[in-house]
Amino acid sequence: MDAQLKKGMLELCVLASLKKEESYGYKIMTDISPYVEISESTLYPILKRLEATGCLTTRSKEYNGRLRKYYMITEAGKRKIRESVADLEELRRIYDFIRREGN
């Protein structure tokens, strides 16, 4: 898969994992990993980028004597998901055309 396309899809996966409730890095990674391969070295830059663009907010809370960073999706993050779903539907139509015409 094209690296840029995968990067965008991973961002959407991270946002989607936060639609129902806030979460922390390791939990986000375990929620996503059954669907797509992701490592900590990939996840944390994505979280930082999404926070920088206003798609996520964070808060810190103590857990077992350490601070844990929790991520929450914002309205901008939800809007990004909605817009991306529309884009994905368009890509699906293009893919269907290519498959149909390629046979």
mmCIF file of C-alpha atoms in Angstrom:
data_model
loop_
_atom_site.group_PDB
_atom_site.id
_atom_site.type_symbol
_atom_site.label_atom_id
_atom_site.label_comp_id
_atom_site.label_asym_id
_atom_site.label_seq_id
_atom_site.Cartn_x
_atom_site.Cartn_y
_atom_site.Cartn_z
ATOM 1 C CA MET A 1 0.000 0.000 0.000
ATOM 2 C CA ASP A 2 1.164 3.525 -0.777
ATOM 3 C CA ALA A 3 2.823 5.015 2.338
ATOM 4 C CA GLN A 4 0.913 8.313 2.160
ATOM 5 C CA LEU A 5 -2.404 6.538 1.748
ATOM 6 C CA LYS A 6 -1.637 4.252 4.670
ATOM 7 C CA LYS A 7 -0.606 7.228 6.816
ATOM 8 C CA GLY A 8 -3.959 8.876 6.156
ATOM 9 C CA MET A 9 -5.828 5.672 6.882
ATOM 10 C CA LEU A 10 -3.962 5.223 10.168
ATOM 11 C CA GLU A 11 -4.968 8.740 11.200
ATOM 12 C CA LEU A 12 -8.592 7.840 10.506
ATOM 13 C CA CYS A 13 -8.250 4.622 12.498
ATOM 14 C CA VAL A 14 -6.903 6.565 15.470
ATOM 15 C CA LEU A 15 -9.759 9.056 15.278
ATOM 16 C CA ALA A 16 -12.337 6.290 14.896
ATOM 17 C CA SER A 17 -10.959 4.494 17.950
ATOM 18 C CA LEU A 18 -11.701 7.620 19.990
ATOM 19 C CA LYS A 19 -15.262 8.256 18.777
ATOM 20 C CA LYS A 20 -16.928 6.537 21.743
ATOM 21 C CA GLU A 21 -14.577 7.441 24.569
ATOM 22 C CA GLU A 22 -11.210 8.909 25.435
ATOM 23 C CA SER A 23 -8.259 6.563 25.522
ATOM 24 C CA TYR A 24 -4.488 6.361 25.943
ATOM 25 C CA GLY A 25 -1.736 5.370 23.525
ATOM 26 C CA TYR A 26 -1.289 1.694 24.321
ATOM 27 C CA LYS A 27 -5.049 1.057 24.360
ATOM 28 C CA ILE A 28 -5.484 2.864 21.040
ATOM 29 C CA MET A 29 -2.747 0.706 19.553
ATOM 30 C CA THR A 30 -4.338 -2.538 20.805
ATOM 31 C CA ASP A 31 -7.778 -1.418 19.559
ATOM 32 C CA ILE A 32 -6.442 -0.747 16.056
ATOM 33 C CA SER A 33 -3.955 -3.619 15.716
ATOM 34 C CA PRO A 34 -6.528 -6.338 14.816
ATOM 35 C CA TYR A 35 -7.310 -4.316 11.680
ATOM 36 C CA VAL A 36 -3.999 -2.758 10.676
ATOM 37 C CA GLU A 37 -0.406 -3.147 11.779
ATOM 38 C CA ILE A 38 0.727 -0.193 13.881
ATOM 39 C CA SER A 39 3.673 0.326 16.217
ATOM 40 C CA GLU A 40 4.322 2.819 18.988
ATOM 41 C CA SER A 41 6.857 4.587 16.782
ATOM 42 C CA THR A 42 4.074 5.116 14.233
ATOM 43 C CA LEU A 43 1.231 5.863 16.638
ATOM 44 C CA TYR A 44 2.724 8.622 18.754
ATOM 45 C CA PRO A 45 3.692 10.922 15.854
ATOM 46 C CA ILE A 46 0.149 10.470 14.513
ATOM 47 C CA LEU A 47 -1.304 11.424 17.900
ATOM 48 C CA LYS A 48 0.933 14.514 18.037
ATOM 49 C CA ARG A 49 -0.019 15.518 14.487
ATOM 50 C CA LEU A 50 -3.747 15.080 15.188
ATOM 51 C CA GLU A 51 -3.420 17.120 18.351
ATOM 52 C CA ALA A 52 -1.511 19.866 16.504
ATOM 53 C CA THR A 53 -4.240 20.082 13.856
ATOM 54 C CA GLY A 54 -6.999 20.324 16.471
ATOM 55 C CA CYS A 55 -8.474 16.884 15.835
ATOM 56 C CA LEU A 56 -7.595 15.697 19.355
ATOM 57 C CA THR A 57 -7.229 17.177 22.801
ATOM 58 C CA THR A 58 -5.379 15.626 25.713
ATOM 59 C CA ARG A 59 -5.436 15.473 29.465
ATOM 60 C CA SER A 60 -3.116 13.768 31.921
ATOM 61 C CA LYS A 61 -4.247 11.584 34.794
ATOM 62 C CA GLU A 62 -2.251 9.634 37.335
ATOM 63 C CA TYR A 63 -2.337 5.866 36.909
ATOM 64 C CA ASN A 64 -0.253 3.535 39.104
ATOM 65 C CA GLY A 65 1.923 6.424 40.240
ATOM 66 C CA ARG A 66 2.625 7.696 36.715
ATOM 67 C CA LEU A 67 0.949 10.277 34.535
ATOM 68 C CA ARG A 68 -0.955 8.775 31.637
ATOM 69 C CA LYS A 69 -1.953 10.937 28.681
ATOM 70 C CA TYR A 70 -5.546 10.515 27.506
ATOM 71 C CA TYR A 71 -6.687 11.563 24.045
ATOM 72 C CA MET A 72 -10.166 12.821 23.154
ATOM 73 C CA ILE A 73 -11.578 13.475 19.700
ATOM 74 C CA THR A 74 -12.771 17.012 18.946
ATOM 75 C CA GLU A 75 -15.481 18.234 16.605
ATOM 76 C CA ALA A 76 -12.733 18.862 14.033
ATOM 77 C CA GLY A 77 -11.686 15.221 14.372
ATOM 78 C CA LYS A 78 -15.259 14.012 13.890
ATOM 79 C CA ARG A 79 -15.593 16.258 10.846
ATOM 80 C CA LYS A 80 -12.361 14.788 9.430
ATOM 81 C CA ILE A 81 -13.857 11.296 9.754
ATOM 82 C CA ARG A 82 -17.083 12.341 7.991
ATOM 83 C CA GLU A 83 -15.195 14.020 5.146
ATOM 84 C CA SER A 84 -12.839 11.067 4.786
ATOM 85 C CA VAL A 85 -15.711 8.580 4.632
ATOM 86 C CA ALA A 86 -17.108 10.549 1.681
ATOM 87 C CA ASP A 87 -13.659 10.444 0.036
ATOM 88 C CA LEU A 88 -13.418 6.700 0.667
ATOM 89 C CA GLU A 89 -16.789 6.144 -0.976
ATOM 90 C CA GLU A 90 -15.544 7.981 -4.057
ATOM 91 C CA LEU A 91 -12.365 5.866 -4.056
ATOM 92 C CA ARG A 92 -14.524 2.749 -3.781
ATOM 93 C CA ARG A 93 -16.424 3.741 -6.952
ATOM 94 C CA ILE A 94 -13.113 4.316 -8.766
ATOM 95 C CA TYR A 95 -11.793 0.972 -7.538
ATOM 96 C CA ASP A 96 -14.987 -0.766 -8.717
ATOM 97 C CA PHE A 97 -14.570 0.835 -12.149
ATOM 98 C CA ILE A 98 -10.928 -0.254 -12.417
ATOM 99 C CA ARG A 99 -11.800 -3.813 -11.445
ATOM 100 C CA ARG A 100 -14.733 -3.948 -13.832
ATOM 101 C CA GLU A 101 -12.786 -2.530 -16.779
ATOM 102 C CA GLY A 102 -9.674 -4.572 -15.979
ATOM 103 C CA ASN A 103 -11.424 -7.914 -16.512
#
